[in-house]
Every structure is written in structure tokens, then in C-alpha cells.
Amino acid sequence: MSDSTQAVNTTATDDFEDNRAKTKKALPALLIVFTLGTLMIQAFNLVFQNIGDSLGMSASASLISTLPGIVLGVVCMLYGTLCDFISPKRMTLFGVSALVIGSLLGFFCSFNFWVVLIARMIQVAGAQVAGSVFLVMTVKYLNDKEKAIYIGIYNAVYYLAAAIGVFAGGFITSFDWKYLFLVPAISMFFIPLLIKNTPDISAKGERIDGFGIALFAVFAGLIAIYFSFPSAWLLVAIVLLGIAFFAWILKGSKPFLSRSFVTNKAYMSILLLQFVFYFFNFACVPIYNVIGEQLYNMPLTTISLCLTLVYVVATIVGCVSGPAVNKLGRMKTLLVASVLMVVGFAGSAIFIEKGFWILTVLACVFIAGVTVVYTPIYDAASDALPVEENGRGVGILDLMMNTSASIGMAVYSSLIANPSLAKSGLFGIGSGAAAQTSNVFWIMCAASVLALILVLTFRKSFSTKRAE
């Protein structure tokens, strides 16, 4: 090895270690900002009807929940992609600023429904920057063992915020909802720490494919809108935009998703697996509301308490998923996760009439499986792509997770309303709500079995080393 080559390698190693040290200092603050934003999603999902009623917009109240959710699905992809071109520091400052501006706008203009709606969309868009930057910095600047641990922690924090949101459901409605807007404004106190420690690295000499990114963002946005407000013209627009986007990949000048990216077999198989694993992710809470109310006549407060326990289990599992991947490897961890999901869903289907606490335990089993899946999938995807494309990889994974769960939620809604599923169940389950929910659980179980088959089919994708 020549002296010049050795010097270059030494410099690269020093830069990596410097960025690694800064990243480890910045990640806790990013995690706090992300938590505050995620907690607000749960909080406003609980009180959106109260807001609509108080502002004389009861019929439009659901927009406070659905439109920010659509924004979230789009910006997840957008921010991950931009992290490959724009420095994490600039992205973070933009996100925290948007989060604070949205918070203050919502608080001081809480008398106007449409301003409140816009403020919520700004809040969600700003908060997600912290989550996207956290993931991209983790997969780019940490070593393999640290990467798995921090991905697991990130996943755990999501469920912790969900647990707090569900538990606080009754409390939130006891005071003026406008004060909820001020909670994320706490993020401004972390700006000095983020400025000091977040790496200021951007792609040198690379032009941002603004047209391609915008085209894909609109395409992804229409998909998200379709599952909240389905219509034929939206479906036509999605097909046309999809064709236009793939034509851009093939013929465009330096598209942000290159042909080598979309033909990367390892990454695409991981993307398919994630679609199947997270298909019924959004349906896990609604089905327990149906079971608690229709089968056991339980008040919402008791159901919320049980769901809080489920989310606490998910938080704990998320924290240990990183060490599990480091010890067992991605493949074994995914097999364990798949089996947990199959057992949890099948057990819920069989014991649907045996008591809500038994079902809560089984919910803890399958939510543990869903939680464990996250770390090995993101860990494997980051190694299936070159480092300079990790942001795009994370962004597309986030988009796939949200899109899959949205489609799954639409499928769940049609299943839970299908009268033919209420006629009879398997293993002696009678008719009515018990048969309906039991049969839906069997369908969820079938999706988990499919995921298990895909894990075995694409096992090579989870042993792929980092692409050069």
C-alpha cells in the first residue's frame, strides 16, 4: 500500500470516528424531539373530535387525524432521501424550527379550525425530521453493533410514546386542548446541543434530483390520500404518476433512485418482506376496541389500560431487539419474530372467548414479534445499499411501512364489516362478534405465515454485507 493510499484511509477512519462520536452525542436529543412529536400524534388522535366540536366543525374533525397522517407518510420518504444530499445539521434545524413554529401557531390561533389543522401538519412534518435524521445518522455513522442497538431504541421509543398517549387518553380531555400544542415547543431547548453535535456533512458535487423527488413525493402522497379518501380518479392519477416515475428512473438525468437501486435484489426483497410484516400493524388497536366493547362490554378506560400494557411490552422488546440481533443474527431474530406473530394471532383467534386478559397476553406476544422485526430489517437494508444511498433506503422503508399498514387498515375495515365472517368461527367459536374477530385474527395469522415463508425464501438478503 502506498503512502498516499494509507494517508487517505487514515483520514477516512479519523472522519468516521469523529462523526461517530458526534452522532452518539446528538442522538439522545434527536430522540427526545422525536418522542415529543410522536406523543402528540397519539394525543391529537384521541381529542380530534373534541377539537372539532369546540370549534363548530364536528363533521370535519377527523381531518385533524387523517391529514397529518398523510403528511407523515410522505415526509418519512422525503426526509430520508434528502439526508443523502443535505447535511443532518441543516435538516435537524429545519425540523425543530418547523415543530416550534407549528406549536406556537396552533396555540395562539386555536380559535380557528383550519389554522389548527395547518399547525398540526407543520408540527408532524417538523417532528419527523428528528426521526429520519436519527435513523440515517445511525445507519451511516455508527458501527455494526451500535447500529442495531440504536435502531432498536428508536423503535422502542415509538411504542413508549404510544403507551403514554394511550394511558393519558382520559387525562388529556380534562383540560383545554390548546395547551397540547405547547408540549413539542420544549424542543427549542435542545437546539444548542443539536447545533454542537449533529454532523454537518452533505454530498459533495451531487445535484439534488428535485423533479424526481417531487414526482415521487406526489405519487406517495396520492397513495396515502387514496386509502383515507378512495376515489376512481385518484387511482388513475396514481397509475399515471407511477408510470411517469419509472420512466424518469430509466430516462432521467441522474435520478435520485438509480436503476441499480431499484434492481438491488437484496434491498427489494427486504422491502417486500416489510410490506407483509407490517400489513396489519395499524389494525392491532382497533380490533381490541371491537373485542372489548362488543364481546366483553368493557369501558374504554379499561381497554386503554390493557393496551398500555401491550405498548409497554413493545417498548421493552424494542430496547432488547438490538442486542438480540447482535447475538442471534438477523435471520434467527426474524424467525423468532415471525413465530411470535403467528402464535399471538392464532392464539387470539382460538381463545377469543376465554377472557380479555388472556387476549391481552397474546397481544403482548404478537406485538413483541412486530417490534422485533424492525431492527433486523433496517439493519439489513442499510447493508444492502452503499452508504451514500442509506438515506434513500431508510426513506423508502419508512414509506413502505406506512403504505403497507394503510392498505392493511383498509382491508381490516372491510373484513370487520363483512357479515359473512360473523356466521361461524373455527374450533367451536360461535357466531356474531366472536366469530368475526376470530376469523380476522386467522387472516392476520395467515399474513404472518406468509412473512415467515418469505424470511426463509430471502434468507440470503439478511446476510448481505454492506454494499461498496
mmCIF file of C-alpha atoms in Angstrom, residues 139-383:
data_model
loop_
_atom_site.group_PDB
_atom_site.id
_atom_site.type_symbol
_atom_site.label_atom_id
_atom_site.label_comp_id
_atom_site.label_asym_id
_atom_site.label_seq_id
_atom_site.Cartn_x
_atom_site.Cartn_y
_atom_site.Cartn_z
ATOM 1 C CA VAL A 139 -27.007 3.563 9.814
ATOM 2 C CA LYS A 140 -24.353 5.846 8.307
ATOM 3 C CA TYR A 141 -22.112 6.840 11.185
ATOM 4 C CA LEU A 142 -22.241 4.051 13.796
ATOM 5 C CA ASN A 143 -20.513 0.680 13.728
ATOM 6 C CA ASP A 144 -22.482 -2.540 13.198
ATOM 7 C CA LYS A 145 -23.138 -3.388 16.869
ATOM 8 C CA GLU A 146 -24.101 0.175 17.801
ATOM 9 C CA LYS A 147 -26.327 0.458 14.724
ATOM 10 C CA ALA A 148 -28.554 -2.466 15.754
ATOM 11 C CA ILE A 149 -28.835 -1.197 19.339
ATOM 12 C CA TYR A 150 -29.844 2.352 18.361
ATOM 13 C CA ILE A 151 -32.357 1.172 15.743
ATOM 14 C CA GLY A 152 -33.963 -0.943 18.471
ATOM 15 C CA ILE A 153 -34.041 2.007 20.872
ATOM 16 C CA TYR A 154 -35.661 4.186 18.210
ATOM 17 C CA ASN A 155 -38.381 1.586 17.712
ATOM 18 C CA ALA A 156 -38.842 1.247 21.477
ATOM 19 C CA VAL A 157 -39.311 4.995 21.884
ATOM 20 C CA TYR A 158 -42.081 4.968 19.272
ATOM 21 C CA TYR A 159 -44.020 2.434 21.340
ATOM 22 C CA LEU A 160 -43.217 4.266 24.587
ATOM 23 C CA ALA A 161 -44.758 7.421 23.154
ATOM 24 C CA ALA A 162 -47.771 5.370 22.051
ATOM 25 C CA ALA A 163 -48.104 3.911 25.557
ATOM 26 C CA ILE A 164 -48.033 7.364 27.135
ATOM 27 C CA GLY A 165 -50.557 8.627 24.592
ATOM 28 C CA VAL A 166 -52.996 5.774 25.206
ATOM 29 C CA PHE A 167 -52.613 5.968 29.006
ATOM 30 C CA ALA A 168 -53.143 9.730 29.010
ATOM 31 C CA GLY A 169 -56.316 9.441 26.933
ATOM 32 C CA GLY A 170 -58.715 10.262 29.746
ATOM 33 C CA PHE A 171 -56.493 12.928 31.279
ATOM 34 C CA ILE A 172 -55.983 14.890 28.057
ATOM 35 C CA THR A 173 -59.683 15.666 27.701
ATOM 36 C CA SER A 174 -59.822 17.194 31.221
ATOM 37 C CA PHE A 175 -58.045 20.432 30.268
ATOM 38 C CA ASP A 176 -58.060 22.877 27.352
ATOM 39 C CA TRP A 177 -56.737 21.009 24.321
ATOM 40 C CA LYS A 178 -54.848 24.051 23.002
ATOM 41 C CA TYR A 179 -52.118 23.510 25.621
ATOM 42 C CA LEU A 180 -51.207 20.260 23.871
ATOM 43 C CA PHE A 181 -49.621 22.407 21.163
ATOM 44 C CA LEU A 182 -47.038 23.743 23.622
ATOM 45 C CA VAL A 183 -45.616 20.343 24.589
ATOM 46 C CA PRO A 184 -43.427 19.925 21.443
ATOM 47 C CA ALA A 185 -42.197 23.527 21.841
ATOM 48 C CA ILE A 186 -39.912 22.131 24.568
ATOM 49 C CA SER A 187 -37.750 21.037 21.626
ATOM 50 C CA MET A 188 -36.321 24.563 21.311
ATOM 51 C CA PHE A 189 -34.223 23.979 24.430
ATOM 52 C CA PHE A 190 -32.304 21.216 22.624
ATOM 53 C CA ILE A 191 -31.273 23.390 19.674
ATOM 54 C CA PRO A 192 -27.856 24.361 21.125
ATOM 55 C CA LEU A 193 -26.985 20.705 21.760
ATOM 56 C CA LEU A 194 -28.091 19.696 18.262
ATOM 57 C CA ILE A 195 -26.117 22.523 16.629
ATOM 58 C CA LYS A 196 -22.994 21.496 18.511
ATOM 59 C CA ASN A 197 -23.101 17.747 17.937
ATOM 60 C CA THR A 198 -25.008 16.976 14.735
ATOM 61 C CA PRO A 199 -22.566 16.289 11.840
ATOM 62 C CA ASP A 200 -22.557 18.930 9.118
ATOM 63 C CA ILE A 201 -21.862 16.655 6.132
ATOM 64 C CA SER A 202 -23.529 16.899 2.739
ATOM 65 C CA ALA A 203 -22.976 15.149 -0.569
ATOM 66 C CA LYS A 204 -20.249 16.955 -2.486
ATOM 67 C CA GLY A 205 -20.708 17.548 -6.189
ATOM 68 C CA GLU A 206 -24.104 15.823 -6.302
ATOM 69 C CA ARG A 207 -27.145 17.605 -7.704
ATOM 70 C CA ILE A 208 -30.444 17.041 -5.941
ATOM 71 C CA ASP A 209 -32.954 15.491 -8.322
ATOM 72 C CA GLY A 210 -35.701 17.929 -7.396
ATOM 73 C CA PHE A 211 -38.064 16.852 -10.152
ATOM 74 C CA GLY A 212 -37.705 13.129 -9.395
ATOM 75 C CA ILE A 213 -38.125 13.628 -5.649
ATOM 76 C CA ALA A 214 -41.172 15.867 -6.149
ATOM 77 C CA LEU A 215 -42.703 13.380 -8.595
ATOM 78 C CA PHE A 216 -42.222 10.515 -6.164
ATOM 79 C CA ALA A 217 -43.488 12.582 -3.217
ATOM 80 C CA VAL A 218 -46.735 13.387 -5.061
ATOM 81 C CA PHE A 219 -47.055 9.728 -6.093
ATOM 82 C CA ALA A 220 -46.594 8.578 -2.469
ATOM 83 C CA GLY A 221 -48.926 11.301 -1.199
ATOM 84 C CA LEU A 222 -51.736 10.262 -3.528
ATOM 85 C CA ILE A 223 -51.370 6.649 -2.370
ATOM 86 C CA ALA A 224 -51.749 7.769 1.242
ATOM 87 C CA ILE A 225 -54.727 10.006 0.373
ATOM 88 C CA TYR A 226 -56.428 7.190 -1.561
ATOM 89 C CA PHE A 227 -56.677 4.942 1.490
ATOM 90 C CA SER A 228 -58.269 7.739 3.514
ATOM 91 C CA PHE A 229 -60.450 9.170 0.739
ATOM 92 C CA PRO A 230 -60.766 6.495 -2.001
ATOM 93 C CA SER A 231 -61.933 7.539 -5.466
ATOM 94 C CA ALA A 232 -61.526 6.356 -9.059
ATOM 95 C CA TRP A 233 -59.749 9.490 -10.304
ATOM 96 C CA LEU A 234 -57.140 9.184 -7.546
ATOM 97 C CA LEU A 235 -56.455 5.610 -8.647
ATOM 98 C CA VAL A 236 -55.972 6.748 -12.242
ATOM 99 C CA ALA A 237 -53.641 9.552 -11.116
ATOM 100 C CA ILE A 238 -51.578 7.085 -9.042
ATOM 101 C CA VAL A 239 -51.133 4.746 -12.024
ATOM 102 C CA LEU A 240 -50.136 7.599 -14.348
ATOM 103 C CA LEU A 241 -47.678 9.078 -11.850
ATOM 104 C CA GLY A 242 -46.201 5.627 -11.183
ATOM 105 C CA ILE A 243 -45.581 5.151 -14.914
ATOM 106 C CA ALA A 244 -44.066 8.640 -15.162
ATOM 107 C CA PHE A 245 -41.779 7.992 -12.199
ATOM 108 C CA PHE A 246 -40.429 4.704 -13.546
ATOM 109 C CA ALA A 247 -39.903 6.368 -16.933
ATOM 110 C CA TRP A 248 -37.888 9.054 -15.128
ATOM 111 C CA ILE A 249 -35.713 6.402 -13.462
ATOM 112 C CA LEU A 250 -34.958 4.858 -16.845
ATOM 113 C CA LYS A 251 -34.542 8.014 -18.914
ATOM 114 C CA GLY A 252 -33.940 10.892 -16.481
ATOM 115 C CA SER A 253 -30.674 12.726 -15.929
ATOM 116 C CA LYS A 254 -29.193 11.314 -12.697
ATOM 117 C CA PRO A 255 -32.487 10.348 -10.969
ATOM 118 C CA PHE A 256 -32.356 10.192 -7.163
ATOM 119 C CA LEU A 257 -33.313 6.495 -7.361
ATOM 120 C CA SER A 258 -30.884 4.967 -9.828
ATOM 121 C CA ARG A 259 -31.523 1.864 -11.892
ATOM 122 C CA SER A 260 -29.043 -0.023 -9.678
ATOM 123 C CA PHE A 261 -31.111 0.987 -6.616
ATOM 124 C CA VAL A 262 -34.417 -0.368 -7.933
ATOM 125 C CA THR A 263 -32.746 -3.543 -9.243
ATOM 126 C CA ASN A 264 -30.944 -4.272 -5.962
ATOM 127 C CA LYS A 265 -32.394 -7.744 -5.258
ATOM 128 C CA ALA A 266 -31.374 -7.841 -1.601
ATOM 129 C CA TYR A 267 -32.945 -4.462 -0.804
ATOM 130 C CA MET A 268 -36.107 -5.137 -2.811
ATOM 131 C CA SER A 269 -36.659 -8.488 -1.088
ATOM 132 C CA ILE A 270 -36.299 -6.746 2.287
ATOM 133 C CA LEU A 271 -38.836 -4.142 1.125
ATOM 134 C CA LEU A 272 -41.304 -6.895 0.156
ATOM 135 C CA LEU A 273 -40.838 -8.610 3.495
ATOM 136 C CA GLN A 274 -41.502 -5.368 5.358
ATOM 137 C CA PHE A 275 -44.714 -4.868 3.384
ATOM 138 C CA VAL A 276 -46.041 -8.236 4.558
ATOM 139 C CA PHE A 277 -44.820 -7.932 8.170
ATOM 140 C CA TYR A 278 -46.456 -4.525 8.736
ATOM 141 C CA PHE A 279 -49.618 -5.121 6.728
ATOM 142 C CA PHE A 280 -51.931 -5.332 9.763
ATOM 143 C CA ASN A 281 -49.858 -3.091 12.036
ATOM 144 C CA PHE A 282 -52.477 -0.300 12.242
ATOM 145 C CA ALA A 283 -55.279 -2.809 12.860
ATOM 146 C CA CYS A 284 -53.922 -4.174 16.142
ATOM 147 C CA VAL A 285 -55.523 -1.442 18.297
ATOM 148 C CA PRO A 286 -58.940 -1.118 16.571
ATOM 149 C CA ILE A 287 -59.650 -4.851 16.753
ATOM 150 C CA TYR A 288 -59.126 -4.783 20.529
ATOM 151 C CA ASN A 289 -61.555 -1.898 20.854
ATOM 152 C CA VAL A 290 -64.128 -4.035 18.981
ATOM 153 C CA ILE A 291 -63.427 -7.088 21.168
ATOM 154 C CA GLY A 292 -63.549 -5.123 24.424
ATOM 155 C CA GLU A 293 -66.762 -3.277 23.605
ATOM 156 C CA GLN A 294 -68.752 -5.937 21.727
ATOM 157 C CA LEU A 295 -67.624 -9.172 23.389
ATOM 158 C CA TYR A 296 -66.840 -8.112 26.949
ATOM 159 C CA ASN A 297 -68.790 -4.841 27.371
ATOM 160 C CA MET A 298 -65.689 -3.167 28.796
ATOM 161 C CA PRO A 299 -65.336 0.610 29.226
ATOM 162 C CA LEU A 300 -62.781 2.378 27.028
ATOM 163 C CA THR A 301 -60.651 3.241 30.066
ATOM 164 C CA THR A 302 -60.110 -0.455 30.878
ATOM 165 C CA ILE A 303 -59.345 -1.273 27.252
ATOM 166 C CA SER A 304 -56.836 1.599 27.176
ATOM 167 C CA LEU A 305 -55.151 0.268 30.317
ATOM 168 C CA CYS A 306 -54.718 -3.158 28.712
ATOM 169 C CA LEU A 307 -53.372 -1.596 25.513
ATOM 170 C CA THR A 308 -50.940 0.477 27.569
ATOM 171 C CA LEU A 309 -49.533 -2.773 28.960
ATOM 172 C CA VAL A 310 -49.155 -4.075 25.404
ATOM 173 C CA TYR A 311 -47.226 -0.954 24.368
ATOM 174 C CA VAL A 312 -45.016 -1.160 27.464
ATOM 175 C CA VAL A 313 -44.080 -4.717 26.450
ATOM 176 C CA ALA A 314 -43.314 -3.428 22.944
ATOM 177 C CA THR A 315 -41.080 -0.728 24.438
ATOM 178 C CA ILE A 316 -39.094 -3.266 26.467
ATOM 179 C CA VAL A 317 -38.776 -5.618 23.495
ATOM 180 C CA GLY A 318 -37.626 -2.747 21.299
ATOM 181 C CA CYS A 319 -34.813 -1.964 23.750
ATOM 182 C CA VAL A 320 -33.525 -5.557 23.693
ATOM 183 C CA SER A 321 -34.021 -6.158 19.955
ATOM 184 C CA GLY A 322 -30.639 -4.600 19.109
ATOM 185 C CA PRO A 323 -28.627 -6.858 21.446
ATOM 186 C CA ALA A 324 -30.732 -9.798 20.189
ATOM 187 C CA VAL A 325 -29.719 -9.089 16.583
ATOM 188 C CA ASN A 326 -26.069 -8.764 17.624
ATOM 189 C CA LYS A 327 -26.205 -12.105 19.446
ATOM 190 C CA LEU A 328 -28.537 -14.217 17.296
ATOM 191 C CA GLY A 329 -28.045 -12.594 13.909
ATOM 192 C CA ARG A 330 -30.726 -11.099 11.674
ATOM 193 C CA MET A 331 -32.043 -14.375 10.289
ATOM 194 C CA LYS A 332 -32.694 -16.082 13.645
ATOM 195 C CA THR A 333 -34.170 -12.874 15.066
ATOM 196 C CA LEU A 334 -36.639 -12.635 12.174
ATOM 197 C CA LEU A 335 -37.602 -16.292 12.575
ATOM 198 C CA VAL A 336 -38.320 -15.690 16.269
ATOM 199 C CA ALA A 337 -40.349 -12.588 15.399
ATOM 200 C CA SER A 338 -42.370 -14.471 12.771
ATOM 201 C CA VAL A 339 -43.178 -17.310 15.174
ATOM 202 C CA LEU A 340 -44.250 -14.840 17.885
ATOM 203 C CA MET A 341 -46.638 -13.160 15.458
ATOM 204 C CA VAL A 342 -48.100 -16.474 14.276
ATOM 205 C CA VAL A 343 -48.578 -17.725 17.857
ATOM 206 C CA GLY A 344 -50.065 -14.419 19.032
ATOM 207 C CA PHE A 345 -52.592 -14.118 16.201
ATOM 208 C CA ALA A 346 -53.532 -17.827 16.146
ATOM 209 C CA GLY A 347 -53.866 -17.895 19.943
ATOM 210 C CA SER A 348 -56.112 -14.823 19.856
ATOM 211 C CA ALA A 349 -58.312 -16.494 17.239
ATOM 212 C CA ILE A 350 -58.653 -19.694 19.278
ATOM 213 C CA PHE A 351 -59.115 -18.113 22.737
ATOM 214 C CA ILE A 352 -61.256 -15.162 21.640
ATOM 215 C CA GLU A 353 -63.975 -16.056 24.192
ATOM 216 C CA LYS A 354 -61.701 -17.088 27.088
ATOM 217 C CA GLY A 355 -61.214 -13.665 28.650
ATOM 218 C CA PHE A 356 -59.843 -10.251 27.739
ATOM 219 C CA TRP A 357 -56.752 -10.643 29.926
ATOM 220 C CA ILE A 358 -55.766 -13.807 28.028
ATOM 221 C CA LEU A 359 -56.166 -11.851 24.814
ATOM 222 C CA THR A 360 -54.038 -9.055 26.286
ATOM 223 C CA VAL A 361 -51.237 -11.536 26.982
ATOM 224 C CA LEU A 362 -51.496 -12.853 23.424
ATOM 225 C CA ALA A 363 -51.465 -9.268 22.142
ATOM 226 C CA CYS A 364 -48.191 -8.803 24.017
ATOM 227 C CA VAL A 365 -46.872 -11.880 22.190
ATOM 228 C CA PHE A 366 -47.642 -10.692 18.670
ATOM 229 C CA ILE A 367 -46.709 -7.054 19.356
ATOM 230 C CA ALA A 368 -43.359 -8.369 20.559
ATOM 231 C CA GLY A 369 -42.949 -10.076 17.195
ATOM 232 C CA VAL A 370 -43.879 -6.937 15.257
ATOM 233 C CA THR A 371 -41.460 -4.896 17.365
ATOM 234 C CA VAL A 372 -38.548 -7.320 16.935
ATOM 235 C CA VAL A 373 -38.932 -7.244 13.134
ATOM 236 C CA TYR A 374 -37.971 -3.572 12.865
ATOM 237 C CA THR A 375 -34.318 -3.792 13.880
ATOM 238 C CA PRO A 376 -33.093 -6.648 11.630
ATOM 239 C CA ILE A 377 -34.982 -5.236 8.623
ATOM 240 C CA TYR A 378 -33.477 -1.746 8.857
ATOM 241 C CA ASP A 379 -30.088 -3.174 9.796
ATOM 242 C CA ALA A 380 -30.073 -5.499 6.758
ATOM 243 C CA ALA A 381 -31.377 -2.787 4.402
ATOM 244 C CA SER A 382 -28.573 -0.418 5.378
ATOM 245 C CA ASP A 383 -26.001 -3.088 4.493
#
